[in-house]
PDB file of C-alpha atoms in Angstrom:
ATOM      1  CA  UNK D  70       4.826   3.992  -9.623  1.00  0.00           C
ATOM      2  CA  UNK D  71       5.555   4.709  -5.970  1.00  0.00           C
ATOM      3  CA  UNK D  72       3.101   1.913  -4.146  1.00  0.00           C
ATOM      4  CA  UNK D  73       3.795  -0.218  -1.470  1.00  0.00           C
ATOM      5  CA  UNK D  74       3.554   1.953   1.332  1.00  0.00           C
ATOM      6  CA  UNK D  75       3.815   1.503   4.853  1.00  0.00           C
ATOM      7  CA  UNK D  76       0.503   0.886   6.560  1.00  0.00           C
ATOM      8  CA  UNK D  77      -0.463   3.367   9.612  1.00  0.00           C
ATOM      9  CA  UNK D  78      -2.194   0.809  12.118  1.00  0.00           C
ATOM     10  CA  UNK D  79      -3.853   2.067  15.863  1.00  0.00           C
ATOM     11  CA  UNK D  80      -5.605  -0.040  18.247  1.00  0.00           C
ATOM     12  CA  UNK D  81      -7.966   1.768  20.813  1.00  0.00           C
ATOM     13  CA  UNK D  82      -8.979  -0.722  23.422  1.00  0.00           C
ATOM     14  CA  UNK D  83     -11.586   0.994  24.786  1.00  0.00           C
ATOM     15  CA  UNK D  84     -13.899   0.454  22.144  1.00  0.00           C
ATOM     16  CA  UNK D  85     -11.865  -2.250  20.402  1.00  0.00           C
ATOM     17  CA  UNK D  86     -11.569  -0.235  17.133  1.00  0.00           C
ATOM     18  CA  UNK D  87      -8.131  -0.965  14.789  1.00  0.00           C
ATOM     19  CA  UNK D  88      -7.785   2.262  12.640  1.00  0.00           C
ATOM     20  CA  UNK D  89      -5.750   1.307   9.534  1.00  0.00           C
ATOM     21  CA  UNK D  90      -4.415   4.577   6.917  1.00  0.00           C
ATOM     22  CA  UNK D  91      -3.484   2.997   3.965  1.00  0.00           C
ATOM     23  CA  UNK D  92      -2.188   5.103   1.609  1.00  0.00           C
ATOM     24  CA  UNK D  93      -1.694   4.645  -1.954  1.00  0.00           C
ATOM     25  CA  UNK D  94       0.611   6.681  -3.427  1.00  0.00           C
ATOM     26  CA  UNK D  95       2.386  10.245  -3.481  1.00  0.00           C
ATOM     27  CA  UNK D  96       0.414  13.316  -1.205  1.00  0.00           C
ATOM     28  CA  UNK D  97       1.425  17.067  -2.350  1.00  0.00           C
ATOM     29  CA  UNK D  98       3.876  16.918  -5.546  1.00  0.00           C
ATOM     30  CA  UNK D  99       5.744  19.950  -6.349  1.00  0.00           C
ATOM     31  CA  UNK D 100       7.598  19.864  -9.817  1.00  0.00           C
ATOM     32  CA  UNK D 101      10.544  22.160 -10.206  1.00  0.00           C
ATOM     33  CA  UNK D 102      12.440  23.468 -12.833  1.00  0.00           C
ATOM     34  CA  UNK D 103      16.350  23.028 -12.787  1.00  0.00           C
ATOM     35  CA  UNK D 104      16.692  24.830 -15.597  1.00  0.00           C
ATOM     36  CA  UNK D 105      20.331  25.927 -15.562  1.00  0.00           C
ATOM     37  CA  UNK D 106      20.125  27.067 -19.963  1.00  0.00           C
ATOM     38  CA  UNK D 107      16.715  27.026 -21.261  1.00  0.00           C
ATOM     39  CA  UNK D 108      17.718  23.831 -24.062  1.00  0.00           C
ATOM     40  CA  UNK D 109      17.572  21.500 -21.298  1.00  0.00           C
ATOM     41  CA  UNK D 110      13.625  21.023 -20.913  1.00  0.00           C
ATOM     42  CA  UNK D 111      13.935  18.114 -18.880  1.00  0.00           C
ATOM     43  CA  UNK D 112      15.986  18.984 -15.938  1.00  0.00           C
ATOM     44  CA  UNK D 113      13.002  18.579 -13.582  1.00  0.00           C
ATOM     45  CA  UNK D 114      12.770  17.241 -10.361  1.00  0.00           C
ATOM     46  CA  UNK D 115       9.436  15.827  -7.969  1.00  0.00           C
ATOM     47  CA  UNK D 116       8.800  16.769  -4.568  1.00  0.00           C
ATOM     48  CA  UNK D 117       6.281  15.303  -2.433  1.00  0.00           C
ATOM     49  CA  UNK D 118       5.369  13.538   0.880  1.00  0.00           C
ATOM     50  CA  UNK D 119       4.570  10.075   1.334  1.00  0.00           C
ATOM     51  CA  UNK D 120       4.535   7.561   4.161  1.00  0.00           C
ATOM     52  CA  UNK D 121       7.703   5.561   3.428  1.00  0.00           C
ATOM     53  CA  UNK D 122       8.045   2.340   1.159  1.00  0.00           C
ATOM     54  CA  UNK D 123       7.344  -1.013   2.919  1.00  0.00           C
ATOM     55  CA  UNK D 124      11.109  -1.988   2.079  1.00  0.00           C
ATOM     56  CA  UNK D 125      12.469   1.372   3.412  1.00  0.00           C
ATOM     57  CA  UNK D 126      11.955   1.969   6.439  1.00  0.00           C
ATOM     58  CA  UNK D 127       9.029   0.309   7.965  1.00  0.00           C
ATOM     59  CA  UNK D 128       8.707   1.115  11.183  1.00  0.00           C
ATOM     60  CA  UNK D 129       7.974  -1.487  14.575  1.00  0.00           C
ATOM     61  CA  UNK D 130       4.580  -2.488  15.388  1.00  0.00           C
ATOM     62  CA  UNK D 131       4.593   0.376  18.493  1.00  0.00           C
ATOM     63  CA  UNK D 132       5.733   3.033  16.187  1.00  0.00           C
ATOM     64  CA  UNK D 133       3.134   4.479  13.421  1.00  0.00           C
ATOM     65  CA  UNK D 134       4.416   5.061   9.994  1.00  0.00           C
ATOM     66  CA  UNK D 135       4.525   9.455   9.339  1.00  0.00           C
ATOM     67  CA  UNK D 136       4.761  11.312   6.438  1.00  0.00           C
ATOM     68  CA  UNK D 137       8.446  11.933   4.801  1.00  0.00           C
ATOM     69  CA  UNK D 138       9.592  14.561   2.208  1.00  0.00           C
ATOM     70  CA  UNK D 139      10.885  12.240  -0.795  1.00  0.00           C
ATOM     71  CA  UNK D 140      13.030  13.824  -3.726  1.00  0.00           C
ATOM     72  CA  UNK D 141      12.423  12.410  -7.437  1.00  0.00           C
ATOM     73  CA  UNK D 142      15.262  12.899 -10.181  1.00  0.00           C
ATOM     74  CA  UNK D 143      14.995  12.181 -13.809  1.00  0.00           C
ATOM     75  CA  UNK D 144      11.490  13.582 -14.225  1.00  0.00           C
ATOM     76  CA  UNK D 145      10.163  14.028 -17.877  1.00  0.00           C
ATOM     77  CA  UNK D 146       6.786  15.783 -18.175  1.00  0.00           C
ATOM     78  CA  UNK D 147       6.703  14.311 -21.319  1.00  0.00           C
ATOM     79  CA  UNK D 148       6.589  10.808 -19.956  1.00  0.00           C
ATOM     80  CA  UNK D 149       3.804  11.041 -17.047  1.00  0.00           C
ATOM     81  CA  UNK D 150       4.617   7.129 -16.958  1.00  0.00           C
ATOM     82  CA  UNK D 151       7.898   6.233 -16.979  1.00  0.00           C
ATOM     83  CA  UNK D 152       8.583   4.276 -13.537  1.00  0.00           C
ATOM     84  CA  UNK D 153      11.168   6.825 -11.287  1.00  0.00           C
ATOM     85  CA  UNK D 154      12.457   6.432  -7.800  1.00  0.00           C
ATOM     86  CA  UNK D 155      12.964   8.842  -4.987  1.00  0.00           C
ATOM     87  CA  UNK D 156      15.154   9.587  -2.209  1.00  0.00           C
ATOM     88  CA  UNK D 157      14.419  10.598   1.280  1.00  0.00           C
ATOM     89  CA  UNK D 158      15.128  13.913   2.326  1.00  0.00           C
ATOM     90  CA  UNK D 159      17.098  13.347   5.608  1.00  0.00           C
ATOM     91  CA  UNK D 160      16.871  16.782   7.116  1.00  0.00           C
ATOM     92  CA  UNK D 161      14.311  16.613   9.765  1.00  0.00           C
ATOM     93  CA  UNK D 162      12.469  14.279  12.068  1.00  0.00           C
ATOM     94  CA  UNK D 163      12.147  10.515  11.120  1.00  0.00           C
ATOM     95  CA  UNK D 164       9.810   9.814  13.294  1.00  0.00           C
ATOM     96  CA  UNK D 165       7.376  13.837  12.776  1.00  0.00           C
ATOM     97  CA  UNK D 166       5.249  14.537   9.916  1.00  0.00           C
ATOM     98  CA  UNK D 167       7.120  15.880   7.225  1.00  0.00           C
ATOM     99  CA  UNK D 168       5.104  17.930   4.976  1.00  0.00           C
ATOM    100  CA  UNK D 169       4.929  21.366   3.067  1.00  0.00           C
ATOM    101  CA  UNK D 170       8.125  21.793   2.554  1.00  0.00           C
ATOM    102  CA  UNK D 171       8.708  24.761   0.205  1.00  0.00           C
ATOM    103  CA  UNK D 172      11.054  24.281  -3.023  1.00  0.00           C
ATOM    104  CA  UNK D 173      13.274  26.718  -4.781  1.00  0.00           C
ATOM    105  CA  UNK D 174      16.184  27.455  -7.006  1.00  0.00           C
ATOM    106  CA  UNK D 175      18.813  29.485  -5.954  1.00  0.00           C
ATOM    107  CA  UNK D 176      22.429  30.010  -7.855  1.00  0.00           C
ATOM    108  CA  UNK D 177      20.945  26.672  -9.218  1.00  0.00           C
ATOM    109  CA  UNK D 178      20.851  24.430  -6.482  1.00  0.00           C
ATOM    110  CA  UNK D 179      17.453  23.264  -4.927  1.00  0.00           C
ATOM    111  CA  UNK D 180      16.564  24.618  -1.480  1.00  0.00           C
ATOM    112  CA  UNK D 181      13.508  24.272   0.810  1.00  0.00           C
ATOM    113  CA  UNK D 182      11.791  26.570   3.408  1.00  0.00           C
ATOM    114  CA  UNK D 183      11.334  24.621   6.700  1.00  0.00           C
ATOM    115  CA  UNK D 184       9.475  25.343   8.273  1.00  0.00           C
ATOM    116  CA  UNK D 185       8.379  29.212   7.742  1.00  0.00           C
ATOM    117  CA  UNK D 186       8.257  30.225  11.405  1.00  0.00           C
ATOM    118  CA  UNK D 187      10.792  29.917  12.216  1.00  0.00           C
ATOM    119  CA  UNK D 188      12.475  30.831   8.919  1.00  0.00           C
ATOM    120  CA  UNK D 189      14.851  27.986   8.447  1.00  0.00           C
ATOM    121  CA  UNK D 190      16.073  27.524   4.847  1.00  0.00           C
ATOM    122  CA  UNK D 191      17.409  23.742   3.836  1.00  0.00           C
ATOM    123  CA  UNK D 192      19.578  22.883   0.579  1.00  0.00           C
ATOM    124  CA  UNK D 193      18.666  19.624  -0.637  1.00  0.00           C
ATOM    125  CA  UNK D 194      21.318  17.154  -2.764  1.00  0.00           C
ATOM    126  CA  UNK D 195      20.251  14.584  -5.506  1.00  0.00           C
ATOM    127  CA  UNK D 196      20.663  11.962  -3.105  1.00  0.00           C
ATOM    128  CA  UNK D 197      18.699  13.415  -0.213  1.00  0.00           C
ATOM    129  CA  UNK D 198      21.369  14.632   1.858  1.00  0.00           C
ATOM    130  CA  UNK D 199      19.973  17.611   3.302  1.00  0.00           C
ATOM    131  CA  UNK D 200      21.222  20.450   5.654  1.00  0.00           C
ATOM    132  CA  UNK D 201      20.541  23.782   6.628  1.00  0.00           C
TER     133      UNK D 201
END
């Protein structure tokens, strides 16, 4: 289960309000097929956006936690609970929301369109090494 998240915290001083976004797990997943032969019916992979693991990266108290594009391997549909990790996709802003990044297979590799406009295409490695 991914849990554990960094905690978004904001102080406005001017009517002494702390806003706290707490979320609790995964936003957005996108399941994809790596099907390179059609006998392999678990060669699936998990993408989705999260604010990023308290043990991660966690940022300062002045900075505010944003969304990240995450990358989940081992992925059996036929297990819904079988605990997996993920990996950070590292192309992009660390410190920007993240999010909507679109998936694909081409010549079997797993790319992502980001953003649309402009068209900027991104191939993506197991380990979340990521360029364009």
């Amino acid at each position: 289960p991914w849990k554990d998240l960094c905690v978004a915290e904001q102080w406005f001083p001017a009517n002494r309000t702390l806003l706290r976004r707490r979320v609790t797990g995964p936003e957005a997943g996108k399941l994809v097929a790596l099907h390179r032969s059609w006998d392999e019916s678990d060669d699936v992979v998990m993408v989705f956006e999260s604010a990023p693991p308290r043990g991660d990266v966690c940022p300062s108290d002045e900075d505010v936690p944003v969304t990240q594009m995450y990358l989940s391997l081992d992925v059996h549909v036929s297990k819904p609970d079988k605990h997996i990790g993920a990996n950070r996709l590292d192309y992009g802003f660390f410190n920007a929301k993240e999010k909507n990044w679109i998936p694909f297979i081409y010549n079997g590799s797993l790319h992502f369109v980001y953003p649309p406009v402009p068209h900027v295409i991104v191939s993506a490695q197991e380990d979340g090494r990521s360029q364009r």
